[in-house]
Coordinates of C-alpha atoms and ligand atoms in Angstrom, one line a residue:
X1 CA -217.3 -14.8 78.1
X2 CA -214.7 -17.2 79.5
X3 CA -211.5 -17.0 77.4
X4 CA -211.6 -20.0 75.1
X5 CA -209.7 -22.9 75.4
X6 CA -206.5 -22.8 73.2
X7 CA -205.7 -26.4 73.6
X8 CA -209.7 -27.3 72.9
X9 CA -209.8 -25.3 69.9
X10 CA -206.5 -26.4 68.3
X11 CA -207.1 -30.1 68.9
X12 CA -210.9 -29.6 67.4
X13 CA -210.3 -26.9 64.5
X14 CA -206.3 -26.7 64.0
X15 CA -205.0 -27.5 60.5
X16 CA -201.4 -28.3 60.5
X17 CA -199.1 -25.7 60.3
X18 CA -201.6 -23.7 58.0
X19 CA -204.3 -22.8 60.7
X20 CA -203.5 -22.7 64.9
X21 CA -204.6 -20.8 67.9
X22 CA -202.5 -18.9 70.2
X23 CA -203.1 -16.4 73.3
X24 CA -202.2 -13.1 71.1
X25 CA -202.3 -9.4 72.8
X26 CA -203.5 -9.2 76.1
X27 CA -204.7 -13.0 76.4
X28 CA -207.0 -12.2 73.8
X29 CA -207.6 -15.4 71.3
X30 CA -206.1 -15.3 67.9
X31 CA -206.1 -17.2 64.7
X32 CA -203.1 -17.7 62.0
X33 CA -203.6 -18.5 58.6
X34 CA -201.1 -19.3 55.9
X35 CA -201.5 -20.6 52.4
X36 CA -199.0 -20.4 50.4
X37 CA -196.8 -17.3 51.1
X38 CA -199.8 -15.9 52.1
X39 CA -200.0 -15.0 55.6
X40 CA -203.5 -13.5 57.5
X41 CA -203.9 -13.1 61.6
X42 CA -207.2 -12.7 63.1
X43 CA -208.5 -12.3 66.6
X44 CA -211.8 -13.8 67.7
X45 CA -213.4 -10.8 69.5
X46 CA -215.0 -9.1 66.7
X47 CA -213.5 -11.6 63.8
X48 CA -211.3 -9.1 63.2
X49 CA -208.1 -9.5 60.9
X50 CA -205.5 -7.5 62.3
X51 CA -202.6 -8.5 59.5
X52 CA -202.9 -9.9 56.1
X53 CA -199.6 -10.2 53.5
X54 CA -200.0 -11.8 50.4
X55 CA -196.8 -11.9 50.1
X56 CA -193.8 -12.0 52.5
X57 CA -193.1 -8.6 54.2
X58 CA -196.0 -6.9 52.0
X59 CA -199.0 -5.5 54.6
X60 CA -202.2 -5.0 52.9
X61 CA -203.8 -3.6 55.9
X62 CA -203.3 -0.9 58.0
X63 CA -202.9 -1.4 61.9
X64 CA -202.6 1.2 64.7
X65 CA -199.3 0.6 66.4
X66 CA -201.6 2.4 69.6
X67 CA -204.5 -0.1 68.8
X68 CA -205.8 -1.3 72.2
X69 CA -206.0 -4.6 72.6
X70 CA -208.8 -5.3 75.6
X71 CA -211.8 -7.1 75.8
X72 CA -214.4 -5.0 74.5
X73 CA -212.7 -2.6 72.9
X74 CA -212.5 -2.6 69.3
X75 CA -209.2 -2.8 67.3
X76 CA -208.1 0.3 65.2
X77 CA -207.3 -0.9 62.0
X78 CA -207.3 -4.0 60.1
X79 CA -210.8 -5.0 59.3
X80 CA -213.5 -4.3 61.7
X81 CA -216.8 -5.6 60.8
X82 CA -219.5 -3.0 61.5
X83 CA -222.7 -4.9 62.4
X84 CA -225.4 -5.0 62.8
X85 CA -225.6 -0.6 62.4
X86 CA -223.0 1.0 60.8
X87 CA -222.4 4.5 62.7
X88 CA -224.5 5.5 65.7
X89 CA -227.4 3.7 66.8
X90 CA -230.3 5.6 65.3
X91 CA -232.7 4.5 68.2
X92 CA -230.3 4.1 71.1
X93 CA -228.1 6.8 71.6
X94 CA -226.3 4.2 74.3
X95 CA -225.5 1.4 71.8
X96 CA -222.0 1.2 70.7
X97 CA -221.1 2.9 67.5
X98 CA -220.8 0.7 64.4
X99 CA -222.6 -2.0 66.2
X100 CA -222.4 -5.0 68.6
X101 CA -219.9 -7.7 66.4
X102 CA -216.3 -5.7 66.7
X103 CA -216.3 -6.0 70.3
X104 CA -218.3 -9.4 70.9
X105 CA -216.2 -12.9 70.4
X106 CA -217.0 -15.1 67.6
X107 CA -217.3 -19.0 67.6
X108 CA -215.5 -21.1 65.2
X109 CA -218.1 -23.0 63.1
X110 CA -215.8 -24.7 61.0
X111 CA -212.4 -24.8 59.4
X112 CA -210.6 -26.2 56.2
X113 CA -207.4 -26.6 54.4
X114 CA -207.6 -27.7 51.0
X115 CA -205.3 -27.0 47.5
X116 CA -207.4 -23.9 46.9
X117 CA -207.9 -21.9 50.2
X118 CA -207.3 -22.1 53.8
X119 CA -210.7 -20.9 55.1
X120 CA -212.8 -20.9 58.5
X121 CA -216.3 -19.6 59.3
X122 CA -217.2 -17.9 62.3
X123 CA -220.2 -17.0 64.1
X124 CA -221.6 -14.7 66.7
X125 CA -224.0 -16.3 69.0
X126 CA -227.3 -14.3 68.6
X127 CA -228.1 -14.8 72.4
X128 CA -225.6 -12.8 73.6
X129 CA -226.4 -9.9 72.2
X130 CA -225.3 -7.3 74.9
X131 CA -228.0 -5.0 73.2
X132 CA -231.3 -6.0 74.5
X133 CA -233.4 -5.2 71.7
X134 CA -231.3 -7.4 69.3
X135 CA -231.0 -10.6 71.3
X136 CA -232.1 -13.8 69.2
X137 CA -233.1 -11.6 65.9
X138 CA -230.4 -11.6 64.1
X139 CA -227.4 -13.8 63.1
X140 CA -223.7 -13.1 61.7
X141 CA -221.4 -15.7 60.4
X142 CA -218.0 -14.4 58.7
X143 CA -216.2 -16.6 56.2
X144 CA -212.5 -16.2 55.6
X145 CA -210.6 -17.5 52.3
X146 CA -207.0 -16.8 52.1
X147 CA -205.8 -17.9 49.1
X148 CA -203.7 -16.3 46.6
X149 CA -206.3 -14.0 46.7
X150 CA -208.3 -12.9 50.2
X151 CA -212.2 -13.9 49.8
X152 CA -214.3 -12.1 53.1
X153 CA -218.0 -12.2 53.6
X154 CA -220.7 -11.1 56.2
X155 CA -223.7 -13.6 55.8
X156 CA -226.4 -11.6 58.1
X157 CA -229.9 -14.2 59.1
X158 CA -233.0 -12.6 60.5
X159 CA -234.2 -15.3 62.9
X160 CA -237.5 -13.0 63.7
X161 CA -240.5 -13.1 62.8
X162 CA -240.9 -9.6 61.0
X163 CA -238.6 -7.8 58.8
X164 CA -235.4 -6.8 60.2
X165 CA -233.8 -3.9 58.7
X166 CA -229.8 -3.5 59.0
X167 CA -227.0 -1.9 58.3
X168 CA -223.0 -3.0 57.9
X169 CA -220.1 -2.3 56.6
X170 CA -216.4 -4.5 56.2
X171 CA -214.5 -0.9 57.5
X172 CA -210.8 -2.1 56.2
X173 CA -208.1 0.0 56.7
X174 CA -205.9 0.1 54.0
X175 CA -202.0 0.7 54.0
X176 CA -200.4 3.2 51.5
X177 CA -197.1 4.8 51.0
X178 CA -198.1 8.6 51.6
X179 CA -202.1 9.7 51.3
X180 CA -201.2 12.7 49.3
X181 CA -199.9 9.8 46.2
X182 CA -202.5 7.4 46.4
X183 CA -206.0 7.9 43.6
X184 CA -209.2 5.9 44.1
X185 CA -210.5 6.5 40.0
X186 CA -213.3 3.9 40.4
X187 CA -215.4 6.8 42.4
X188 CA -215.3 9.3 39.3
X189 CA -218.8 10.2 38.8
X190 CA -220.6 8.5 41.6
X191 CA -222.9 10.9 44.0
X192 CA -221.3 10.8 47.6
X193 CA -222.9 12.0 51.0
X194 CA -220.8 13.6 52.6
X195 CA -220.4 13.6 56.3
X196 CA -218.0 16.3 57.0
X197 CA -220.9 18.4 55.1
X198 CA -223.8 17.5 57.7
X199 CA -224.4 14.9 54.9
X200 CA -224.8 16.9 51.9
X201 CA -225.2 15.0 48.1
X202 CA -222.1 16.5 46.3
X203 CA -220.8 14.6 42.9
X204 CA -217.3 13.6 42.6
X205 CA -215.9 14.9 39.6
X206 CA -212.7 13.2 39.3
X207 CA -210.3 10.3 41.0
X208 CA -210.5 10.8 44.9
X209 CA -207.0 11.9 45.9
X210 CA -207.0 12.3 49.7
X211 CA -205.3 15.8 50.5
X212 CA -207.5 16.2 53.7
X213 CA -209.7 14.6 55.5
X214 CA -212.3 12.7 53.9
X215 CA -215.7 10.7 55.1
X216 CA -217.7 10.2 52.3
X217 CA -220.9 7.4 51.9
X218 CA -220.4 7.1 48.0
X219 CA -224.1 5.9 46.2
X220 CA -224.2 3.0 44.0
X221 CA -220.5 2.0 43.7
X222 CA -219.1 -0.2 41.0
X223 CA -218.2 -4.0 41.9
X224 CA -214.6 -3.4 41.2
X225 CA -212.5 -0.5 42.9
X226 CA -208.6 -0.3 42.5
X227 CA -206.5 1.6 45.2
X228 CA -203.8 3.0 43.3
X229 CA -200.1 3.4 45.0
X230 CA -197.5 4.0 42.7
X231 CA -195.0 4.9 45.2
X232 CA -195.4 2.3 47.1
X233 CA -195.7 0.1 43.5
X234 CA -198.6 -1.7 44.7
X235 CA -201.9 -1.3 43.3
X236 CA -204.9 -3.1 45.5
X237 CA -207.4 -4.4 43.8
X238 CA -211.0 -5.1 45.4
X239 CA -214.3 -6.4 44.1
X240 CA -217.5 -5.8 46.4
X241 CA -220.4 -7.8 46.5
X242 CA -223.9 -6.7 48.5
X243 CA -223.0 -3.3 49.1
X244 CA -225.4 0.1 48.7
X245 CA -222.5 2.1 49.0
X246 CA -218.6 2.5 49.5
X247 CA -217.8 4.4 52.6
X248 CA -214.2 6.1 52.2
X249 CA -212.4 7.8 55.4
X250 CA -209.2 9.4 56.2
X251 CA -209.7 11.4 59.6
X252 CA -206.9 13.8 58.4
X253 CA -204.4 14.8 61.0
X254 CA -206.7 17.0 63.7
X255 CA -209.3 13.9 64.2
X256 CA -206.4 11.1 64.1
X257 CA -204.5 12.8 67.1
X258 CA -208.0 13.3 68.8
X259 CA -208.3 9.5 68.9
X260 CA -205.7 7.9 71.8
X261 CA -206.1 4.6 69.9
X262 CA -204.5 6.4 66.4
X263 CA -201.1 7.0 66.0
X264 CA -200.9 10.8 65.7
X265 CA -199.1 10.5 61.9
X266 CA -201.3 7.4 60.9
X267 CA -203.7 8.9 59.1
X268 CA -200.6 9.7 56.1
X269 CA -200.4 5.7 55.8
X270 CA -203.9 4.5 55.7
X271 CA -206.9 5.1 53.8
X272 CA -210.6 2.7 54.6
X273 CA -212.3 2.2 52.1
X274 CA -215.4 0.1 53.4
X275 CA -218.2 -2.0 51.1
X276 CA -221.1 -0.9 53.3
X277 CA -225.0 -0.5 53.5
X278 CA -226.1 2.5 55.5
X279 CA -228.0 5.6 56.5
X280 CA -231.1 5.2 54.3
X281 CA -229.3 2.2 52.3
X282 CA -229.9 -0.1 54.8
X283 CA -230.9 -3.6 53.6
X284 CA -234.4 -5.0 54.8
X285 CA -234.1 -8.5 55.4
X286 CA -237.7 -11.1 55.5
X287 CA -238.2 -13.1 58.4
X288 CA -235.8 -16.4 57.6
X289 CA -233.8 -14.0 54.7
X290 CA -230.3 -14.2 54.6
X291 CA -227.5 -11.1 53.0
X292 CA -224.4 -11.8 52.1
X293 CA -222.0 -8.8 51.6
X294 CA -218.1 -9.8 50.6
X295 CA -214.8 -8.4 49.2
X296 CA -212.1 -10.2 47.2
X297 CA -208.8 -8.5 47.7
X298 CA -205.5 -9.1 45.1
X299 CA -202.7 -7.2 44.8
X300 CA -200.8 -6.5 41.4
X301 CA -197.3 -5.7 42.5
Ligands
TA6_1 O1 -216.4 4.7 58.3 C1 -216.1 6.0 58.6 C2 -216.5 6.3 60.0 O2 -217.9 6.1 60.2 C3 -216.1 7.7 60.3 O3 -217.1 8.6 60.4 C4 -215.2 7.6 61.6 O4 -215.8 8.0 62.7 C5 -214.8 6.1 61.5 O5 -215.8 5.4 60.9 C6 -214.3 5.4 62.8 O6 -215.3 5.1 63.7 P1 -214.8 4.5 65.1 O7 -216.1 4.2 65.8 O8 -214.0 3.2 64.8 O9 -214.0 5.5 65.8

């Protein structure tokens, strides 16, 4: 695609000093949002928030400082929307991992200021799916509402005419103070697969603590998980909406320096922690049926 038109865009979608384009990393076209104190940054290939402080000097997300920023490459860190597969491509070996929408640019749909939220919508254009076997079947549009709160959600269409099954996942990547002193107690007793076990059912017995590497598809989550940092003295608080499952990951330190796009100590800082639908929890979706899946994010500090 032709890189937007920064001028065209802010004179059609800009709303004062609380929503404006820019050329960010690399040329590639980004999007800052303020409300309040509240500060998010977003880039249009993949609609994917690369920084979001609710509060002055307080990051809520995790960002690689070795993240490449390059047309088509997905973004490590922040929040990558996995769409519309989470994982590998169960049919096509050749298709990108976690999907088509993380590397594809996003069109702004609409934008808005108001008392309550600073919020725009974006949407991928389903004819340009670069994977021929998902051109014109399926659209995405992604809502953003930064408020004193952050509001996300993935609004999936099939535009087929058969049932279209999917799978997705809103992969953020969290920051914490030290992996080995955060807990995740919302898991306790929930059935996980577990990926570093060829996908074995195993049930967690207690809080997850993350003291190695972890990749778990937890079964049948609650709505509400807390990320609890007390060193950091910052808990974050999440509640999902649409999800099968919670997908948690920490690649631990051999797979992080493995990964030239991960900075070789950054898996001690950050832990995802993704509302997802996948491997046999994929949602089916009617011809003309829509799914939404969300998060709400607040901090208590
Ligand atoms: O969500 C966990 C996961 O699927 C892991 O298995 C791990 O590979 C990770 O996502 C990152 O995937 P990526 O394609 O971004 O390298």
């Amino acid at each position: 695609m032709t890189s937007p038109d920064i001028a065209a865009l802010n004179a059609d979608y800009a709303r004062d000093n609380r929503l404006q384009f820019s050329k960010g990393e690399a040329g590639l076209t980004k999007v800052d949002i303020t409300f309040n104190e509240a500060t998010l940054e977003l880039y249009l290939q993949g609609a994917h928030i690369t920084r979001y402080q609710p509060a002055a000097g307080v990051d809520l997300l995790w960002m690689s400082n070795s993240a490449v920023y390059q047309p088509g490459k997905a973004l490590r860190g922040g929040i990558p929307l996995c769409w519309p597969w989470f994982g590998a491509n169960s049919k096509n070996p050749d298709y990108p991992q976690h999907g088509y929408a993380r590397t594809s640019d996003f069109n702004v749909v609409s934008t808005r200021a108001t008392d309550q939220a600073t919020s725009i919508i974006l949407a991928l254009d389903p004819a340009q799916s670069p994977c021929p076997d998902w051109k014109n079947k399926a659209g995405l549009e992604f809502e953003i509402r930064l408020s004193d709160a952050l509001w996300i959600e993935m609004r999936s269409h099939n535009l087929s005419n058969s049932p279209l099954t999917l799978s997705n996942a809103l992969h953020g990547y969290f920051a914490i103070s030290s992996r080995r002193h955060v807990a995740i107690p919302a898991v306790t007793g929930l059935t996980y697969l577990d990926k570093l076990q060829n996908y074995q059912s195993q049930l967690q017995s207690s809080a997850l603590t993350l003291n190695a590497e972890v990749d778990r598809v937890y079964q049948a989550p609650p709505e509400g998980i807390v990320l609890l940092d007390p060193d950091r003295q910052i808990n974050t608080s999440m509640r999902c909406w649409g999800n099968n499952n919670l997908v948690i990951w920490n690649p631990g330190a051999q797979k992080a320096q493995a990964m030239a796009d991960f900075d070789d100590d950054g898996f001690e800082q950050m832990v995802c922690i993704e509302p997802a639908n996948a491997l046999e929890q994929s949602v089916t979706l009617q011809p003309g049926e829509d799914h939404r899946l969300g998060q709400l994010l607040t901090i208590d500090a």
